[in-house]
C-alpha cells in the first residue's frame, strides 16, 4: 500500500506513516528500513509499504504500485 510519512525519529527508528486509502496512521515496525534504499525518512515523503501481522508498516520502498492517472472529474 501507499502512504505518506507523518513523523520519523532517526535516533530511535520510531515513526508513523498515514495510509492513502483511509488515512489510518500506522506505526513503523522495528527494522522497517532494513534492506531498503532509505537511510532516513522525512515528513511528507511518499512511500510504499507492507503491513505486518500487528498492523505496523514494514518493508518501506519508493516508487508507485500503480499509475494513479489523471482524475476524470473535478469537485
Coordinates of N, CA, C and O in Angstrom, one line a residue:
X1 N 0.8 -1.2 0.0 CA 0.0 0.0 0.0 C 0.9 1.2 0.0 O 2.1 1.1 0.2
X2 N 0.3 2.4 -0.3 CA 1.0 3.6 -0.3 C 0.6 4.6 0.8 O -0.5 4.5 1.3
X3 N 1.5 5.5 1.1 CA 1.2 6.4 2.2 C 2.2 7.5 2.2 O 3.1 7.6 1.4
X4 N 2.1 8.3 3.3 CA 3.0 9.5 3.5 C 3.5 9.4 4.9 O 2.8 9.1 5.9
X5 N 4.8 9.7 5.0 CA 5.4 9.7 6.4 C 4.9 10.9 7.2 O 5.0 12.1 6.7
X6 N 4.4 10.6 8.3 CA 3.9 11.7 9.2 C 5.0 12.2 10.1 O 5.2 13.4 10.4
X7 N 5.7 11.2 10.7 CA 6.8 11.5 11.5 C 7.9 10.4 11.5 O 7.6 9.3 11.2
X8 N 9.1 10.8 11.9 CA 10.2 9.8 11.9 C 11.3 10.3 12.8 O 11.7 11.5 12.7
X9 N 11.8 9.5 13.7 CA 12.9 9.8 14.6 C 14.1 8.9 14.2 O 14.0 7.7 14.5
X10 N 15.1 9.5 13.5 CA 16.2 8.7 13.1 C 17.0 8.0 14.2 O 17.7 7.0 14.0
X11 N 17.0 8.6 15.4 CA 17.7 8.1 16.5 C 17.1 6.8 17.0 O 17.7 5.7 17.2
X12 N 15.8 6.8 17.2 CA 15.1 5.6 17.8 C 14.5 4.7 16.7 O 14.2 3.5 16.9
X13 N 14.3 5.3 15.5 CA 13.7 4.5 14.4 C 12.2 4.5 14.5 O 11.5 3.8 13.7
X14 N 11.6 5.2 15.5 CA 10.1 5.3 15.6 C 9.6 6.2 14.5 O 10.2 7.2 14.2
X15 N 8.4 5.9 14.0 CA 7.8 6.7 13.0 C 6.4 6.3 12.8 O 5.9 5.3 13.2
X16 N 5.7 7.2 12.0 CA 4.3 6.9 11.7 C 4.1 7.2 10.2 O 4.6 8.2 9.7
X17 N 3.4 6.3 9.5 CA 3.0 6.6 8.1 C 1.5 6.6 8.0 O 0.8 5.8 8.7
X18 N 0.9 7.5 7.2 CA -0.5 7.6 7.0 C -0.9 6.9 5.7 O -0.3 7.3 4.6
X19 N -1.8 6.0 5.7 CA -2.2 5.3 4.5 C -3.0 6.1 3.6 O -3.9 6.9 4.1
X20 N -2.8 6.1 2.3 CA -3.5 6.9 1.3 C -5.0 6.5 1.3 O -5.9 7.3 1.1
X21 N -5.3 5.2 1.4 CA -6.7 4.7 1.2 C -7.7 5.2 2.2 O -8.8 5.5 1.9
X22 N -7.3 5.2 3.5 CA -8.2 5.5 4.5 C -7.7 6.5 5.6 O -8.3 6.7 6.6
X23 N -6.5 7.0 5.4 CA -5.8 8.0 6.3 C -5.6 7.4 7.7 O -5.4 8.2 8.6
X24 N -5.5 6.1 7.8 CA -5.2 5.5 9.1 C -3.7 5.6 9.3 O -2.9 5.4 8.4
X25 N -3.3 5.9 10.6 CA -1.9 6.0 10.9 C -1.4 4.7 11.3 O -2.0 4.0 12.2
X26 N -0.2 4.3 10.8 CA 0.4 3.0 11.1 C 1.8 3.3 11.6 O 2.6 4.0 11.0
X27 N 2.1 2.7 12.8 CA 3.5 2.8 13.3 C 4.4 2.1 12.4 O 4.1 1.1 11.8
X28 N 5.7 2.5 12.4 CA 6.7 1.8 11.7 C 7.1 0.6 12.5 O 7.3 0.7 13.7
X29 N 7.2 -0.6 11.9 CA 7.7 -1.8 12.6 C 9.2 -1.7 12.8 O 9.9 -0.9 12.1
X30 N 9.7 -2.3 13.8 CA 11.1 -2.4 14.0 C 11.8 -2.9 12.8 O 11.4 -4.0 12.3
X31 N 12.8 -2.3 12.3 CA 13.6 -2.7 11.1 C 12.9 -2.4 9.8 O 13.2 -3.0 8.8
X32 N 11.9 -1.5 9.8 CA 11.1 -1.2 8.6 C 12.0 -0.7 7.5 O 11.6 -0.9 6.3
X33 N 13.2 -0.1 7.8 CA 14.1 0.4 6.7 C 15.1 -0.6 6.3 O 15.9 -0.4 5.3
X34 N 15.2 -1.8 7.0 CA 16.2 -2.8 6.7 C 16.1 -3.3 5.2 O 15.0 -3.6 4.8
X35 N 17.1 -3.2 4.5 CA 17.1 -3.7 3.1 C 16.5 -2.7 2.1 O 16.4 -3.0 0.9
X36 N 16.1 -1.5 2.6 CA 15.6 -0.5 1.7 C 16.6 0.5 1.3 O 17.7 0.5 1.8
X37 N 16.3 1.3 0.3 CA 17.2 2.4 -0.1 C 17.2 3.5 0.9 O 18.1 4.4 0.8
X38 N 16.3 3.6 1.8 CA 16.2 4.7 2.8 C 17.2 4.6 3.9 O 17.4 3.5 4.5
X39 N 17.8 5.7 4.2 CA 18.7 5.8 5.4 C 17.9 6.6 6.5 O 18.2 6.4 7.7
X40 N 17.1 7.5 6.1 CA 16.2 8.2 7.0 C 14.9 8.6 6.2 O 14.9 8.4 5.0
X41 N 13.9 9.1 6.9 CA 12.7 9.5 6.3 C 12.4 10.9 6.7 O 12.8 11.4 7.7
X42 N 11.7 11.6 5.8 CA 11.3 13.0 6.1 C 9.8 13.1 6.1 O 9.1 12.4 5.4
X43 N 9.3 14.0 6.9 CA 7.8 14.2 6.9 C 7.3 14.6 5.5 O 7.9 15.4 4.8
X44 N 6.2 14.0 5.1 CA 5.6 14.2 3.8 C 6.2 13.3 2.7 O 5.7 13.4 1.6
X45 N 7.2 12.5 3.0 CA 7.7 11.7 2.0 C 6.8 10.5 1.6 O 6.2 9.9 2.5
X46 N 6.6 10.3 0.3 CA 5.7 9.2 -0.1 C 6.4 7.9 -0.1 O 7.6 7.8 -0.6
X47 N 5.8 6.8 0.4 CA 6.4 5.5 0.4 C 5.4 4.4 0.1 O 4.2 4.7 0.1
X48 N 5.9 3.3 -0.3 CA 5.1 2.1 -0.5 C 5.5 1.2 0.7 O 6.7 1.1 1.0
X49 N 4.6 0.4 1.2 CA 4.9 -0.4 2.4 C 4.0 -1.6 2.5 O 2.9 -1.6 1.9
X50 N 4.4 -2.5 3.3 CA 3.5 -3.7 3.7 C 3.1 -3.5 5.1 O 3.7 -2.7 5.9
X51 N 2.1 -4.3 5.6 CA 1.8 -4.3 7.0 C 2.1 -5.6 7.6 O 1.9 -6.7 6.9
X52 N 2.7 -5.6 8.8 CA 2.9 -6.9 9.4 C 1.6 -7.4 10.1 O 0.6 -6.7 10.0
X53 N 1.7 -8.5 10.8 CA 0.5 -9.0 11.5 C -0.1 -8.1 12.6 O -1.2 -8.3 13.0
X54 N 0.8 -7.2 13.1 CA 0.3 -6.3 14.1 C -0.2 -4.9 13.5 O -0.4 -4.0 14.3
X55 N -0.2 -4.8 12.2 CA -0.7 -3.6 11.6 C 0.4 -2.5 11.5 O 0.0 -1.3 11.3
X56 N 1.6 -2.9 11.7 CA 2.7 -1.9 11.6 C 3.3 -1.9 10.2 O 3.4 -2.9 9.5
X57 N 3.8 -0.7 9.7 CA 4.4 -0.6 8.4 C 5.7 -1.2 8.4 O 6.5 -1.0 9.3
X58 N 6.0 -2.0 7.4 CA 7.3 -2.7 7.2 C 7.6 -2.7 5.7 O 6.8 -2.4 4.8
X59 N 8.9 -3.0 5.4 CA 9.4 -3.2 4.0 C 9.1 -1.9 3.2 O 8.6 -1.9 2.1
X60 N 9.5 -0.8 3.8 CA 9.4 0.5 3.1 C 10.2 0.6 1.8 O 11.3 0.1 1.7
X61 N 9.6 1.2 0.7 CA 10.3 1.3 -0.5 C 9.7 2.5 -1.3 O 8.7 3.0 -0.9
X62 N 10.4 3.0 -2.3 CA 9.9 4.1 -3.1 C 9.3 3.6 -4.4 O 9.5 2.4 -4.7
X63 N 8.6 4.5 -5.1 CA 8.0 4.1 -6.3 C 6.5 4.1 -6.2 O 6.0 4.6 -5.3
X64 N 5.9 3.6 -7.2 CA 4.4 3.6 -7.3 C 4.0 2.2 -7.7 O 4.5 1.6 -8.7
X65 N 3.0 1.6 -7.0 CA 2.5 0.3 -7.3 C 1.6 0.4 -8.6 O 1.5 -0.6 -9.3
X66 N 0.9 1.5 -8.7 CA 0.0 1.7 -9.9 C 0.1 3.1 -10.4 O 0.5 4.0 -9.6
X67 N -0.2 3.3 -11.7 CA -0.3 4.6 -12.2 C -1.6 5.3 -11.7 O -2.6 4.8 -12.0
X68 N -1.4 6.3 -10.9 CA -2.6 6.9 -10.3 C -3.5 7.6 -11.4 O -4.7 7.8 -11.2
X69 N -2.9 8.0 -12.5 CA -3.7 8.5 -13.6 C -4.1 10.0 -13.3 O -3.9 10.5 -12.2
X70 N -4.9 10.5 -14.2 CA -5.4 11.8 -14.1 C -6.9 11.7 -13.7 O -7.6 10.9 -14.3
X71 N -7.4 12.4 -12.7 CA -8.8 12.4 -12.3 C -9.7 12.6 -13.5 O -9.4 13.5 -14.3
X72 N -10.8 11.9 -13.6 CA -11.7 12.1 -14.7 C -12.8 13.2 -14.3 O -13.6 13.6 -15.2
X73 N -12.8 13.6 -13.1 CA -13.8 14.6 -12.7 C -13.2 15.5 -11.6 O -12.3 15.2 -11.0
X74 N -13.7 16.7 -11.6 CA -13.2 17.7 -10.6 C -14.4 18.0 -9.6 O -15.6 17.9 -10.0
X75 N -14.1 18.3 -8.4 CA -15.1 18.7 -7.4 C -15.6 20.1 -7.6 O -15.0 21.0 -8.0

